[in-house]
Amino acid sequence: MEQAFGLVHHGTATVGGRSGITANTICCDVCIVGAGPAGLAAALRLADLGRDICVVAPLPGDGNRRWESLTPGAWKILDALGLGTALAQSHCLLSHAASVSWGDREVNRDGHAEVTFLIDRARFDACLMDAARRRGVRLLTPAVASRPQKIGDAWLLPVTTDQTTVSLCAAHVIDASGRKALTGSRRHRLSPATLALCARWRGPPAPPGVTRIEATAESWCWSASLADGAHYAAVFVDPRSLRAARDEPATAFLAAVGRSSPRWDGTLASPVTACDASASRIARAPGLEDTIAAGEAALSLDPLSSQGIQRALVDGQQSAIVVNTLIVHPERRRIAVAFHAERQAEASRRDSAMCHGLYREQATTYQSPFWSRYCGQDTPVEHQLRSPVPLDNLLPETRLRLSPRARLEDTAVIDGDLIALAPALVHPELDRPVAFLAGRSIGSLLARAFSGASAASLFDGWRADSLPEGTALELLRWFWQRGLLVDSSATDAS
């Protein structure tokens, strides 16, 4: 297999300035371990930047073919990566209808909800791999990588294929190997242990693409109707309940479904598979801190958020930009790595706060141990904008200045294809520092505000800088209602 790459060197290799390594060696700029959405998004972005990329794709997993929801946001990211046409061929289903039974709410949305997509993960990942191959990414598959070793300034990874074992030499490593995390060590659970039991089943007929979410006293379920008339379901349970009852996954799956509404009536059409679905964060192993972890090799979100694929795609692209920065500007390592860590922590906080609210809502309906354990976690409070400043107080002649509670400070941001420092606005009403709005630097947008310009002159100045009228008006409202720009004649208390 490796011979087809034309990249294998036999005999003694020189790696990172040190010679004496004898092996079949494949050399590249960046090795990416894992071929899921995070790894392949990173590979595509780096390939577009002209980097020499090799992806180590593991053996296909056994068990059921999983179906998952793909949010419109995730589809936009894929389209931006140039994958819109390719993904149209991955047999995804449009989902216009959904049924949600949560807390004391029963919601049926038919034709009016934001359209989502149902994807067969096996076909979806294969489609991404084909796109990466066409874009010049080199794939070692099926192959399994062992933990990398730092040799001089480079990394050496033993890789086992179905034919032989080779060594892969790379200047940088992105670990996108999933929850097992090739370069990880300690796992910190961010939510109570949750087990996903997944299977296909035959039940009452439904139009293809209909999704359903339903909660019971001891579990919650997600299902989707498929084009072949079958259904795919994932049931989320406390793994301790299986151990206590000594249940097999199929028994627990059927018991959980049996506690749901009659709409879940049916029979199993496949084996039941079980996998960890807990939200968690993975620390890098000692000596491997210089590797970059992406996707679930760094952070697993709560499945209730349905943001897993979208977050993986975002994280993969950000990982690519971090690595590109390390290649072009190695002196920026500290700010690039810090930027990536903060984006991952931010995603974790946002996801945890959102899911905690949903679990708390459910716990008021079912006062059971399953739900109460989620509410007992120390969960960050979701940031909420205080009562917005009334727009009636903003007049064209109002003279504006930056709020005393706001400040501009240099922050690591994405600037094109690199991580760089740029002035960012920091304020208690912002979830994070803001460096760019509407494609403009925050410094340039606020330059006129420092001189006490009127609202009308600030608006006209933005329009003169080629901002559309609607965008300029929205920016003015955004700054004002959050208290970022204030009336220069008002006191700090007001």
PDB file of N, CA and C in Angstrom, residues 272-308:
ATOM      1  N   VAL A 272     -27.791  -4.346  19.092  1.00  0.00           N
ATOM      2  CA  VAL A 272     -27.681  -3.089  19.843  1.00  0.00           C
ATOM      3  C   VAL A 272     -26.211  -2.874  20.195  1.00  0.00           C
ATOM      4  N   THR A 273     -25.694  -1.702  19.863  1.00  0.00           N
ATOM      5  CA  THR A 273     -24.319  -1.357  20.221  1.00  0.00           C
ATOM      6  C   THR A 273     -24.343  -0.318  21.323  1.00  0.00           C
ATOM      7  N   ALA A 274     -23.296  -0.313  22.128  1.00  0.00           N
ATOM      8  CA  ALA A 274     -23.190   0.618  23.249  1.00  0.00           C
ATOM      9  C   ALA A 274     -21.889   1.402  23.136  1.00  0.00           C
ATOM     10  N   CYS A 275     -21.957   2.691  23.436  1.00  0.00           N
ATOM     11  CA  CYS A 275     -20.742   3.509  23.421  1.00  0.00           C
ATOM     12  C   CYS A 275     -20.886   4.632  24.450  1.00  0.00           C
ATOM     13  N   ASP A 276     -19.758   5.090  24.935  1.00  0.00           N
ATOM     14  CA  ASP A 276     -19.734   6.176  25.911  1.00  0.00           C
ATOM     15  C   ASP A 276     -20.215   7.459  25.238  1.00  0.00           C
ATOM     16  N   ALA A 277     -21.168   8.146  25.879  1.00  0.00           N
ATOM     17  CA  ALA A 277     -21.688   9.399  25.327  1.00  0.00           C
ATOM     18  C   ALA A 277     -21.543  10.535  26.328  1.00  0.00           C
ATOM     19  N   SER A 278     -20.656  10.397  27.298  1.00  0.00           N
ATOM     20  CA  SER A 278     -20.467  11.421  28.316  1.00  0.00           C
ATOM     21  C   SER A 278     -19.665  12.592  27.753  1.00  0.00           C
ATOM     22  N   ALA A 279     -20.022  13.779  28.169  1.00  0.00           N
ATOM     23  CA  ALA A 279     -19.201  14.945  27.835  1.00  0.00           C
ATOM     24  C   ALA A 279     -17.904  14.851  28.639  1.00  0.00           C
ATOM     25  N   SER A 280     -16.767  15.068  27.981  1.00  0.00           N
ATOM     26  CA  SER A 280     -15.484  14.917  28.673  1.00  0.00           C
ATOM     27  C   SER A 280     -14.406  15.740  27.980  1.00  0.00           C
ATOM     28  N   ARG A 281     -13.336  15.959  28.717  1.00  0.00           N
ATOM     29  CA  ARG A 281     -12.168  16.661  28.191  1.00  0.00           C
ATOM     30  C   ARG A 281     -10.949  15.796  28.457  1.00  0.00           C
ATOM     31  N   ILE A 282     -10.010  15.751  27.510  1.00  0.00           N
ATOM     32  CA  ILE A 282      -8.838  14.885  27.626  1.00  0.00           C
ATOM     33  C   ILE A 282      -7.575  15.745  27.671  1.00  0.00           C
ATOM     34  N   ALA A 283      -6.755  15.519  28.686  1.00  0.00           N
ATOM     35  CA  ALA A 283      -5.477  16.227  28.796  1.00  0.00           C
ATOM     36  C   ALA A 283      -4.418  15.514  27.963  1.00  0.00           C
ATOM     37  N   ARG A 284      -3.411  16.257  27.504  1.00  0.00           N
ATOM     38  CA  ARG A 284      -2.313  15.645  26.752  1.00  0.00           C
ATOM     39  C   ARG A 284      -1.423  14.847  27.695  1.00  0.00           C
ATOM     40  N   ALA A 285      -0.915  13.750  27.187  1.00  0.00           N
ATOM     41  CA  ALA A 285       0.006  12.924  27.960  1.00  0.00           C
ATOM     42  C   ALA A 285       1.341  13.650  28.133  1.00  0.00           C
ATOM     43  N   PRO A 286       2.053  13.396  29.231  1.00  0.00           N
ATOM     44  CA  PRO A 286       3.372  14.020  29.420  1.00  0.00           C
ATOM     45  C   PRO A 286       4.288  13.735  28.236  1.00  0.00           C
ATOM     46  N   GLY A 287       4.952  14.781  27.772  1.00  0.00           N
ATOM     47  CA  GLY A 287       5.845  14.647  26.629  1.00  0.00           C
ATOM     48  C   GLY A 287       5.165  14.850  25.294  1.00  0.00           C
ATOM     49  N   LEU A 288       3.821  14.900  25.290  1.00  0.00           N
ATOM     50  CA  LEU A 288       3.081  15.063  24.033  1.00  0.00           C
ATOM     51  C   LEU A 288       2.302  16.378  24.010  1.00  0.00           C
ATOM     52  N   GLU A 289       2.674  17.291  24.881  1.00  0.00           N
ATOM     53  CA  GLU A 289       1.952  18.568  24.952  1.00  0.00           C
ATOM     54  C   GLU A 289       2.075  19.378  23.661  1.00  0.00           C
ATOM     55  N   ASP A 290       3.122  19.117  22.869  1.00  0.00           N
ATOM     56  CA  ASP A 290       3.309  19.875  21.629  1.00  0.00           C
ATOM     57  C   ASP A 290       2.438  19.361  20.481  1.00  0.00           C
ATOM     58  N   THR A 291       1.769  18.236  20.666  1.00  0.00           N
ATOM     59  CA  THR A 291       0.821  17.799  19.643  1.00  0.00           C
ATOM     60  C   THR A 291      -0.463  18.612  19.781  1.00  0.00           C
ATOM     61  N   ILE A 292      -1.230  18.662  18.713  1.00  0.00           N
ATOM     62  CA  ILE A 292      -2.494  19.406  18.706  1.00  0.00           C
ATOM     63  C   ILE A 292      -3.634  18.394  18.684  1.00  0.00           C
ATOM     64  N   ALA A 293      -4.535  18.502  19.628  1.00  0.00           N
ATOM     65  CA  ALA A 293      -5.682  17.594  19.692  1.00  0.00           C
ATOM     66  C   ALA A 293      -6.913  18.287  19.137  1.00  0.00           C
ATOM     67  N   ALA A 294      -7.664  17.565  18.315  1.00  0.00           N
ATOM     68  CA  ALA A 294      -8.855  18.130  17.681  1.00  0.00           C
ATOM     69  C   ALA A 294     -10.028  17.177  17.840  1.00  0.00           C
ATOM     70  N   GLY A 295     -11.234  17.724  17.801  1.00  0.00           N
ATOM     71  CA  GLY A 295     -12.427  16.903  17.896  1.00  0.00           C
ATOM     72  C   GLY A 295     -12.515  16.204  19.242  1.00  0.00           C
ATOM     73  N   GLU A 296     -12.997  14.970  19.230  1.00  0.00           N
ATOM     74  CA  GLU A 296     -13.208  14.248  20.480  1.00  0.00           C
ATOM     75  C   GLU A 296     -11.911  13.759  21.116  1.00  0.00           C
ATOM     76  N   ALA A 297     -10.789  13.897  20.449  1.00  0.00           N
ATOM     77  CA  ALA A 297      -9.509  13.613  21.099  1.00  0.00           C
ATOM     78  C   ALA A 297      -9.174  14.691  22.117  1.00  0.00           C
ATOM     79  N   ALA A 298      -9.893  15.810  22.054  1.00  0.00           N
ATOM     80  CA  ALA A 298      -9.704  16.893  23.025  1.00  0.00           C
ATOM     81  C   ALA A 298     -10.955  17.117  23.852  1.00  0.00           C
ATOM     82  N   LEU A 299     -12.124  17.120  23.194  1.00  0.00           N
ATOM     83  CA  LEU A 299     -13.363  17.506  23.875  1.00  0.00           C
ATOM     84  C   LEU A 299     -14.543  16.775  23.267  1.00  0.00           C
ATOM     85  N   SER A 300     -15.330  16.135  24.116  1.00  0.00           N
ATOM     86  CA  SER A 300     -16.581  15.506  23.683  1.00  0.00           C
ATOM     87  C   SER A 300     -17.736  16.290  24.270  1.00  0.00           C
ATOM     88  N   LEU A 301     -18.657  16.725  23.421  1.00  0.00           N
ATOM     89  CA  LEU A 301     -19.809  17.482  23.874  1.00  0.00           C
ATOM     90  C   LEU A 301     -20.930  16.547  24.299  1.00  0.00           C
ATOM     91  N   ASP A 302     -21.868  17.098  25.037  1.00  0.00           N
ATOM     92  CA  ASP A 302     -23.055  16.344  25.437  1.00  0.00           C
ATOM     93  C   ASP A 302     -23.888  16.049  24.191  1.00  0.00           C
ATOM     94  N   PRO A 303     -24.332  14.806  23.989  1.00  0.00           N
ATOM     95  CA  PRO A 303     -25.111  14.493  22.779  1.00  0.00           C
ATOM     96  C   PRO A 303     -26.424  15.257  22.697  1.00  0.00           C
ATOM     97  N   LEU A 304     -26.912  15.764  23.828  1.00  0.00           N
ATOM     98  CA  LEU A 304     -28.168  16.496  23.809  1.00  0.00           C
ATOM     99  C   LEU A 304     -28.083  17.772  22.983  1.00  0.00           C
ATOM    100  N   SER A 305     -26.893  18.323  22.843  1.00  0.00           N
ATOM    101  CA  SER A 305     -26.736  19.578  22.105  1.00  0.00           C
ATOM    102  C   SER A 305     -26.804  19.388  20.593  1.00  0.00           C
ATOM    103  N   SER A 306     -26.591  18.169  20.101  1.00  0.00           N
ATOM    104  CA  SER A 306     -26.575  17.873  18.656  1.00  0.00           C
ATOM    105  C   SER A 306     -25.559  18.727  17.906  1.00  0.00           C
ATOM    106  N   GLN A 307     -24.496  19.140  18.586  1.00  0.00           N
ATOM    107  CA  GLN A 307     -23.491  20.007  17.973  1.00  0.00           C
ATOM    108  C   GLN A 307     -22.175  19.282  17.722  1.00  0.00           C
ATOM    109  N   GLY A 308     -22.159  17.953  17.899  1.00  0.00           N
ATOM    110  CA  GLY A 308     -20.893  17.235  17.824  1.00  0.00           C
ATOM    111  C   GLY A 308     -20.164  17.382  16.507  1.00  0.00           C
TER     112      GLY A 308
END
